Coordinates of N, CA and C in Angstrom, one line a residue:
X26 N -16.8 -13.5 -6.4 CA -16.5 -13.2 -7.8 C -15.7 -11.9 -7.8
X27 N -14.6 -11.9 -8.5 CA -13.7 -10.7 -8.7 C -13.4 -10.6 -10.2
X28 N -13.7 -9.5 -10.8 CA -13.3 -9.2 -12.2 C -12.2 -8.2 -12.2
X29 N -11.1 -8.5 -12.9 CA -10.0 -7.5 -13.0 C -9.8 -7.2 -14.4
X30 N -9.7 -5.9 -14.8 CA -9.5 -5.5 -16.1 C -8.4 -4.5 -16.2
X31 N -7.4 -4.8 -17.1 CA -6.3 -3.9 -17.3 C -6.8 -2.6 -18.0
X32 N -6.2 -1.5 -17.5 CA -6.7 -0.2 -18.1 C -5.7 0.5 -19.0
X33 N -4.7 -0.3 -19.5 CA -3.8 0.3 -20.5 C -2.4 0.8 -20.0
X34 N -2.3 0.9 -18.7 CA -1.0 1.3 -18.1 C -0.6 0.2 -17.2
X35 N 0.7 -0.2 -17.2 CA 1.2 -1.3 -16.4 C 0.8 -1.2 -14.9
X36 N 0.0 -2.2 -14.5 CA -0.3 -2.2 -13.1 C -1.6 -1.5 -12.7
X37 N -2.2 -0.7 -13.6 CA -3.4 0.0 -13.3 C -4.6 -0.9 -13.7
X38 N -5.5 -1.2 -12.8 CA -6.6 -2.1 -13.1 C -8.0 -1.5 -12.6
X39 N -9.0 -1.9 -13.3 CA -10.4 -1.7 -12.7 C -10.7 -3.1 -12.1
X40 N -11.3 -3.0 -10.9 CA -11.6 -4.2 -10.1 C -13.1 -4.1 -9.8
X41 N -13.8 -5.2 -10.1 CA -15.3 -5.3 -9.8 C -15.5 -6.5 -8.9
X42 N -16.2 -6.3 -7.8 CA -16.5 -7.4 -6.9 C -18.0 -7.6 -6.8
X43 N -18.3 -8.8 -6.4 CA -19.7 -9.2 -6.3 C -20.4 -8.3 -5.2
X44 N -21.7 -8.1 -5.5 CA -22.6 -7.4 -4.6 C -23.8 -8.2 -4.4
X45 N -23.9 -8.8 -3.2 CA -25.1 -9.7 -2.9 C -26.2 -8.9 -2.2
X46 N -27.3 -8.8 -3.0 CA -28.4 -8.0 -2.5 C -29.6 -8.8 -2.1
X47 N -30.3 -8.3 -1.1 CA -31.6 -8.9 -0.7 C -32.5 -7.8 -0.2
X48 N -33.7 -8.1 0.3 CA -34.6 -7.0 0.7 C -34.0 -6.2 1.8
X49 N -33.0 -6.7 2.6 CA -32.5 -5.9 3.7 C -31.4 -4.9 3.2
X50 N -30.8 -5.1 2.0 CA -29.7 -4.3 1.5 C -28.7 -5.1 0.7
X51 N -27.5 -5.0 1.0 CA -26.4 -5.7 0.3 C -25.2 -6.0 1.2
X52 N -24.4 -6.9 0.7 CA -23.1 -7.2 1.3 C -22.1 -7.4 0.2
X53 N -20.9 -6.9 0.4 CA -19.9 -7.0 -0.7 C -18.5 -7.0 0.0
X54 N -17.7 -7.9 -0.5 CA -16.3 -8.0 -0.1 C -15.5 -7.0 -1.0
X55 N -15.2 -5.8 -0.6 CA -14.6 -4.8 -1.4 C -13.1 -5.1 -1.6
X56 N -12.5 -5.9 -0.7 CA -11.1 -6.3 -0.8 C -11.0 -7.7 -0.2
X57 N -10.5 -8.6 -1.0 CA -10.2 -10.0 -0.5 C -8.8 -10.3 -0.9
X58 N -7.8 -10.3 0.0 CA -6.4 -10.5 -0.4 C -6.2 -11.8 -1.1
X59 N -6.8 -12.9 -0.6 CA -6.7 -14.2 -1.2 C -7.1 -14.3 -2.6
X60 N -8.4 -13.8 -2.9 CA -8.9 -13.8 -4.2 C -8.1 -13.0 -5.2
X61 N -7.6 -11.8 -4.7 CA -6.9 -10.9 -5.7 C -5.4 -11.5 -5.8
X62 N -4.9 -12.1 -4.8 CA -3.6 -12.8 -5.0 C -3.7 -13.9 -6.1
X63 N -4.8 -14.5 -6.2 CA -5.0 -15.6 -7.2 C -4.9 -15.0 -8.6
X64 N -5.2 -13.7 -8.8 CA -5.1 -13.1 -10.1 C -3.9 -12.2 -10.2
X65 N -2.9 -12.4 -9.3 CA -1.6 -11.7 -9.4 C -1.5 -10.3 -8.7
X66 N -2.5 -10.0 -7.9 CA -2.5 -8.7 -7.1 C -2.3 -9.0 -5.7
X67 N -1.1 -8.7 -5.2 CA -0.7 -9.0 -3.8 C -0.2 -7.7 -3.1
X68 N -1.1 -7.1 -2.3 CA -0.7 -5.8 -1.7 C -1.1 -5.9 -0.2
X69 N -0.3 -5.4 0.7 CA -0.6 -5.3 2.1 C -1.0 -3.8 2.3
X70 N -2.3 -3.6 2.5 CA -2.8 -2.2 2.8 C -2.7 -2.0 4.3
X71 N -2.3 -0.7 4.6 CA -2.1 -0.4 6.0 C -3.0 0.8 6.5
X72 N -3.7 1.4 5.6 CA -4.5 2.6 6.0 C -5.7 2.7 5.1
X73 N -6.8 3.1 5.7 CA -8.0 3.4 4.9 C -8.3 4.9 5.0
X74 N -8.6 5.6 3.9 CA -8.9 7.0 3.9 C -10.3 7.2 3.3
X75 N -11.0 8.3 3.7 CA -12.3 8.6 3.2 C -12.4 10.1 3.0
X76 N -13.0 10.5 1.9 CA -13.2 11.9 1.7 C -14.6 12.2 1.3
X77 N -15.1 13.4 1.6 CA -16.4 13.9 1.2 C -16.2 15.2 0.4
X78 N -16.7 15.3 -0.7 CA -16.7 16.5 -1.5 C -18.1 17.0 -1.7
X79 N -18.4 18.2 -1.2 CA -19.7 18.7 -1.1 C -20.3 19.1 -2.5
X80 N -19.3 19.5 -3.4 CA -19.8 20.1 -4.7 C -19.3 19.3 -5.8
X81 N -20.0 19.4 -6.9 CA -19.5 18.8 -8.2 C -18.3 19.6 -8.6
X82 N -17.3 19.0 -9.2 CA -16.1 19.7 -9.7 C -15.0 19.8 -8.8
X83 N -15.1 19.2 -7.6 CA -13.9 19.2 -6.7 C -12.8 18.3 -7.2
X84 N -11.6 18.9 -7.4 CA -10.5 18.2 -7.9 C -9.6 17.8 -6.7
X85 N -9.2 16.6 -6.6 CA -8.2 16.1 -5.6 C -7.1 15.4 -6.4
X86 N -5.9 16.1 -6.5 CA -4.8 15.5 -7.2 C -4.3 16.5 -8.2
X87 N -3.3 16.0 -8.8 CA -2.7 14.7 -8.9 C -1.7 14.5 -7.8
X88 N -1.9 13.5 -7.0 CA -1.0 13.2 -5.8 C -0.3 11.9 -5.8
X89 N 0.8 11.9 -5.1 CA 1.6 10.7 -4.9 C 2.5 10.9 -3.7
X90 N 3.0 9.8 -3.1 CA 4.0 9.9 -2.1 C 5.3 9.4 -2.6
X91 N 6.4 10.1 -2.4 CA 7.7 9.7 -2.9 C 8.3 8.5 -2.0
X92 N 9.1 7.7 -2.6 CA 9.7 6.6 -1.8 C 10.5 7.2 -0.7
X93 N 10.6 6.5 0.4 CA 10.2 5.2 0.7 C 8.7 5.0 1.2
X94 N 8.0 6.1 1.1 CA 6.6 6.1 1.5 C 5.6 6.0 0.4
X95 N 6.1 5.5 -0.8 CA 5.2 5.3 -2.0 C 4.0 4.4 -1.6
X96 N 2.9 4.7 -2.3 CA 1.6 4.1 -1.9 C 1.0 3.4 -3.2
X97 N 0.6 2.2 -3.0 CA -0.4 1.6 -3.9 C -1.8 2.1 -3.4
X98 N -2.7 2.4 -4.2 CA -4.1 2.8 -3.8 C -5.2 2.0 -4.5
X99 N -6.2 1.7 -3.7 CA -7.4 1.0 -4.2 C -8.5 2.0 -3.9
X100 N -9.1 2.5 -4.9 CA -10.1 3.6 -4.8 C -11.5 3.2 -5.2
X101 N -12.5 3.5 -4.3 CA -13.9 3.2 -4.7 C -14.8 4.4 -4.2
X102 N -15.9 4.4 -4.8 CA -16.9 5.5 -4.4 C -18.0 4.9 -3.6
X103 N -18.3 5.5 -2.4 CA -19.3 5.1 -1.5 C -20.7 5.7 -1.9
X104 N -20.6 7.0 -2.4 CA -21.8 7.7 -2.7 C -21.4 8.7 -3.8
X105 N -22.2 8.7 -4.9 CA -21.9 9.7 -6.0 C -21.0 9.1 -7.1
X106 N -20.2 9.9 -7.7 CA -19.4 9.5 -8.8 C -18.2 10.4 -9.0
X107 N -17.1 9.8 -9.5 CA -15.9 10.6 -9.8 C -15.3 10.2 -11.2
X108 N -14.5 11.0 -11.7 CA -13.7 10.6 -12.8 C -12.3 10.5 -12.3
X109 N -11.7 9.3 -12.3 CA -10.4 9.1 -11.6 C -9.3 8.9 -12.7
X110 N -8.2 9.5 -12.4 CA -7.0 9.5 -13.3 C -5.8 9.0 -12.6
X111 N -5.0 8.2 -13.4 CA -3.7 7.7 -13.0 C -2.7 8.1 -14.0
X112 N -1.5 8.6 -13.6 CA -0.5 9.0 -14.5 C 0.8 8.3 -14.2
X113 N 1.4 7.7 -15.2 CA 2.7 7.1 -15.0 C 3.8 8.1 -14.8
X114 N 4.5 8.1 -13.6 CA 5.5 9.1 -13.3 C 6.9 8.4 -13.0
X115 N 7.0 7.2 -13.6 CA 8.3 6.4 -13.5 C 9.3 6.8 -14.6
X116 N 10.3 7.5 -14.2 CA 11.3 8.0 -15.2 C 11.8 6.7 -16.0
X117 N 11.9 6.9 -17.3 CA 12.4 5.8 -18.1 C 11.3 4.8 -18.6
X118 N 10.1 5.0 -18.1 CA 9.0 4.1 -18.5 C 8.6 4.4 -19.9
X119 N 8.3 3.4 -20.7 CA 7.8 3.7 -22.1 C 6.5 4.5 -22.1
X120 N 5.8 4.5 -20.9 CA 4.5 5.2 -20.9 C 4.6 6.4 -19.9
X121 N 5.8 6.9 -19.6 CA 6.0 8.0 -18.8 C 5.2 9.2 -19.2
X122 N 4.4 9.8 -18.3 CA 3.5 10.9 -18.6 C 2.2 10.5 -19.2
X123 N 2.0 9.3 -19.5 CA 0.7 8.8 -20.1 C -0.3 8.7 -18.9
X124 N -1.6 8.8 -19.3 CA -2.6 8.7 -18.3 C -3.7 7.8 -18.7
X125 N -4.5 7.3 -17.7 CA -5.8 6.6 -18.0 C -6.8 7.2 -17.1
X126 N -8.0 7.2 -17.5 CA -9.1 7.7 -16.7 C -10.3 6.7 -16.7
X127 N -11.0 6.7 -15.6 CA -12.1 5.8 -15.4 C -13.2 6.4 -14.5
X128 N -14.4 6.3 -14.9 CA -15.5 6.8 -14.0 C -15.8 5.7 -13.0
X129 N -15.8 6.1 -11.7 CA -16.1 5.2 -10.6 C -17.4 5.8 -10.0
X130 N -18.3 4.9 -9.6 CA -19.6 5.3 -9.0 C -20.1 4.3 -8.0
X131 N -21.0 4.8 -7.2 CA -21.7 3.9 -6.3 C -22.6 2.9 -7.1
X132 N -23.1 3.4 -8.2 CA -24.0 2.5 -9.0 C -23.2 1.4 -9.7
X133 N -22.0 1.8 -10.3 CA -21.2 0.8 -11.0 C -20.5 -0.2 -10.0
X134 N -20.3 0.3 -8.8 CA -19.6 -0.5 -7.8 C -18.2 -1.0 -8.2
X135 N -17.5 -0.2 -8.9 CA -16.2 -0.5 -9.5 C -15.1 0.2 -8.7
X136 N -13.9 -0.3 -8.8 CA -12.8 0.3 -8.1 C -11.6 0.5 -9.1
X137 N -10.6 1.3 -8.7 CA -9.4 1.4 -9.5 C -8.2 1.1 -8.6
X138 N -7.3 0.3 -9.1 CA -6.0 0.0 -8.4 C -5.0 0.9 -9.1
X139 N -4.4 1.8 -8.3 CA -3.3 2.6 -8.8 C -2.0 2.3 -8.1
X140 N -1.0 1.7 -8.8 CA 0.2 1.2 -8.1 C 1.2 2.3 -7.8
X141 N 2.2 2.0 -7.0 CA 3.3 2.9 -6.8 C 3.9 3.3 -8.1
X142 N 4.4 4.5 -8.2 CA 5.0 5.0 -9.4 C 4.0 5.7 -10.3
X143 N 2.8 5.9 -9.8 CA 1.7 6.6 -10.6 C 1.2 7.8 -9.7
X144 N 0.9 8.9 -10.3 CA 0.2 10.0 -9.6 C -1.3 9.7 -9.8
X145 N -2.1 10.1 -8.8 CA -3.5 9.8 -8.8 C -4.3 11.1 -8.5
X146 N -5.4 11.2 -9.1 CA -6.3 12.3 -8.8 C -7.7 12.0 -9.3
X147 N -8.7 12.8 -8.9 CA -10.0 12.6 -9.4 C -10.8 14.0 -9.3
X148 N -11.9 14.0 -10.0 CA -12.8 15.1 -10.0 C -14.2 14.6 -9.7
X149 N -14.9 15.2 -8.8 CA -16.3 14.7 -8.5 C -17.2 15.1 -9.6
X150 N -18.2 14.2 -9.9 CA -19.1 14.4 -11.0 C -20.5 14.8 -10.5
X151 N -20.7 14.6 -9.1 CA -21.9 15.0 -8.5 C -21.7 15.5 -7.1
X152 N -22.7 16.3 -6.6 CA -22.5 16.8 -5.2 C -22.5 15.6 -4.2
X153 N -21.9 15.9 -3.0 CA -21.9 15.0 -1.9 C -21.4 13.6 -2.2
X154 N -20.2 13.7 -2.9 CA -19.6 12.4 -3.3 C -18.6 12.0 -2.2
X155 N -18.7 10.7 -1.8 CA -17.8 10.1 -0.8 C -16.9 9.1 -1.5
X156 N -15.6 9.2 -1.2 CA -14.6 8.3 -1.8 C -13.9 7.6 -0.7
X157 N -13.6 6.3 -0.8 CA -12.8 5.6 0.2 C -11.7 4.9 -0.6
X158 N -10.5 5.0 0.1 CA -9.4 4.3 -0.6 C -8.4 3.7 0.4
X159 N -7.9 2.6 0.1 CA -6.9 1.9 0.9 C -5.5 2.3 0.3
X160 N -4.5 2.4 1.2 CA -3.2 2.7 0.8 C -2.2 1.7 1.4
X161 N -1.1 1.4 0.8 CA -0.1 0.4 1.2 C 1.0 1.0 2.1
X162 N 1.0 2.3 2.3 CA 2.0 3.0 3.2 C 1.3 4.1 3.9
X163 N 1.7 4.4 5.2 CA 1.0 5.5 5.9 C 1.3 6.8 5.3
X164 N 0.5 7.8 5.6 CA 0.7 9.2 5.1 C 2.0 9.7 5.7
X165 N 2.8 10.4 4.9 CA 4.0 11.0 5.3 C 4.0 12.4 4.7
X166 N 3.8 13.4 5.5 CA 3.7 14.8 5.0 C 5.0 15.2 4.3
X167 N 6.2 14.7 4.7 CA 7.4 15.1 4.1 C 7.6 14.4 2.8
X168 N 6.8 13.4 2.4 CA 7.0 12.7 1.2 C 5.8 13.0 0.2
X169 N 4.8 13.7 0.7 CA 3.6 14.1 0.0 C 4.0 15.0 -1.2
X170 N 3.5 14.6 -2.4 CA 3.9 15.4 -3.6 C 2.6 15.6 -4.5
X171 N 2.7 16.6 -5.3 CA 1.6 16.9 -6.3 C 2.1 17.3 -7.6
X172 N 1.3 17.0 -8.6 CA 1.6 17.5 -10.0 C 0.3 18.1 -10.5
X173 N 0.5 19.1 -11.4 CA -0.7 19.9 -11.9 C -1.7 18.9 -12.6
X174 N -2.9 19.0 -12.2 CA -4.0 18.2 -12.8 C -4.1 18.5 -14.3
X175 N -3.8 19.8 -14.7 CA -4.0 20.2 -16.1 C -2.7 20.4 -16.8
X176 N -1.6 19.6 -16.4 CA -0.3 19.7 -17.1 C -0.6 19.4 -18.5
X177 N -0.2 20.3 -19.4 CA -0.4 20.1 -20.9 C 0.4 18.9 -21.5
X178 N 1.5 18.6 -20.9 CA 2.3 17.4 -21.4 C 1.6 16.1 -21.0
X179 N 0.8 16.1 -20.0 CA 0.0 14.9 -19.6 C -1.2 14.8 -20.5
X180 N -1.9 15.9 -20.5 CA -3.1 16.1 -21.4 C -4.3 15.3 -20.9
X181 N -4.5 15.1 -19.6 CA -5.7 14.4 -19.1 C -6.9 15.1 -19.6
X182 N -7.9 14.3 -20.1 CA -9.2 14.9 -20.5 C -10.2 14.8 -19.5
X183 N -10.3 15.8 -18.6 CA -11.2 15.8 -17.5 C -12.6 16.1 -18.0
X184 N -13.7 15.5 -17.5 CA -15.0 15.7 -18.0 C -15.7 16.9 -17.4
X185 N -15.0 17.7 -16.6 CA -15.5 19.0 -16.0 C -14.6 20.1 -16.5
X186 N -15.2 21.2 -16.9 CA -14.4 22.3 -17.4 C -13.6 22.9 -16.3
X187 N -12.4 23.5 -16.7 CA -11.5 24.1 -15.7 C -12.3 25.2 -14.9
X188 N -13.2 25.9 -15.6 CA -13.9 27.0 -14.9 C -14.8 26.5 -13.8
X189 N -15.2 25.2 -13.9 CA -16.1 24.6 -13.0 C -15.4 23.8 -11.9
X190 N -14.1 23.8 -11.9 CA -13.3 23.0 -11.0 C -13.0 23.8 -9.7
X191 N -13.0 23.0 -8.6 CA -12.7 23.6 -7.3 C -11.5 22.9 -6.8
X192 N -10.4 23.7 -6.6 CA -9.1 23.1 -6.1 C -8.7 23.7 -4.8
X193 N -7.9 22.9 -4.1 CA -7.2 23.4 -2.9 C -6.1 24.3 -3.3
X194 N -5.6 25.1 -2.4 CA -4.5 26.0 -2.7 C -3.2 25.1 -3.1
X195 N -3.1 24.0 -2.4 CA -1.9 23.1 -2.7 C -2.0 22.6 -4.2
X196 N -3.2 22.1 -4.6 CA -3.4 21.6 -5.9 C -3.3 22.6 -7.0
X197 N -3.8 23.8 -6.7 CA -3.7 24.9 -7.7 C -2.3 25.4 -7.9
X198 N -1.4 25.2 -6.9 CA 0.0 25.6 -7.0 C 1.0 24.5 -7.4
X199 N 0.4 23.3 -7.7 CA 1.3 22.1 -8.0 C 2.1 22.4 -9.2
X200 N 3.4 21.8 -9.2 CA 4.2 22.0 -10.4 C 3.9 21.0 -11.5
X201 N 4.5 21.3 -12.6 CA 4.3 20.4 -13.8 C 5.2 19.2 -13.6
X202 N 4.9 18.1 -14.3 CA 5.6 16.9 -14.2 C 7.1 17.1 -14.5
X203 N 7.4 17.9 -15.5 CA 8.8 18.2 -15.9 C 9.6 19.0 -14.8
X204 N 8.9 19.5 -13.9 CA 9.5 20.3 -12.8 C 9.8 19.5 -11.5
X205 N 9.4 18.2 -11.5 CA 9.6 17.5 -10.3 C 10.5 16.3 -10.5
X206 N 11.2 15.9 -9.5 CA 11.9 14.6 -9.5 C 11.1 13.7 -8.6
X207 N 10.4 12.7 -9.3 CA 9.4 11.9 -8.6 C 10.0 10.9 -7.7
X208 N 11.2 10.4 -7.9 CA 11.8 9.4 -7.1 C 11.5 8.0 -7.6
X209 N 10.7 7.9 -8.7 CA 10.4 6.6 -9.3 C 11.2 6.4 -10.6
X210 N 11.8 5.2 -10.7 CA 12.5 4.8 -11.9 C 12.0 3.5 -12.4
X211 N 11.7 3.5 -13.7 CA 11.2 2.3 -14.4 C 12.3 1.2 -14.3
X212 N 11.9 0.0 -14.0 CA 12.9 -1.1 -13.8 C 13.6 -1.4 -15.1

């Protein structure tokens, strides 16, 4: 069983998959290309990434890779919880600069699909949170880009106060959306 729910921005979805539990534990197909192709999602993932954030309030993002190394991302939480944000960065899009947010957790067993043309980031909601995500293009340092998580023109409503957030130097110095050429153009 696969449930797919649109999140209000073109191509951004919440995905829920079945979790089969018994006294030994559980089994879950977190990605099944055939089942998702049946509902119109066809992506070839090439790399899996995993992060551990030791503290509540760790911000990772807003990140994206510029073309030709643009990435679709399928994000899920292995342990803990995050508030995940996707921002439309496609020039000319009717929803350019708009964002959606979704809480992902190991308890909810939900995922978010963030397509190419969207910046992505999250903040941890509890300590020792582990996040796993699939990407459709390999990491390219020369195409790696960031946008300020607190860009006032985007206006993402993070559930952790700025004073309680922990950022990398790269994310703290990220430019505003109006200061970057993303490389994405709405069709």
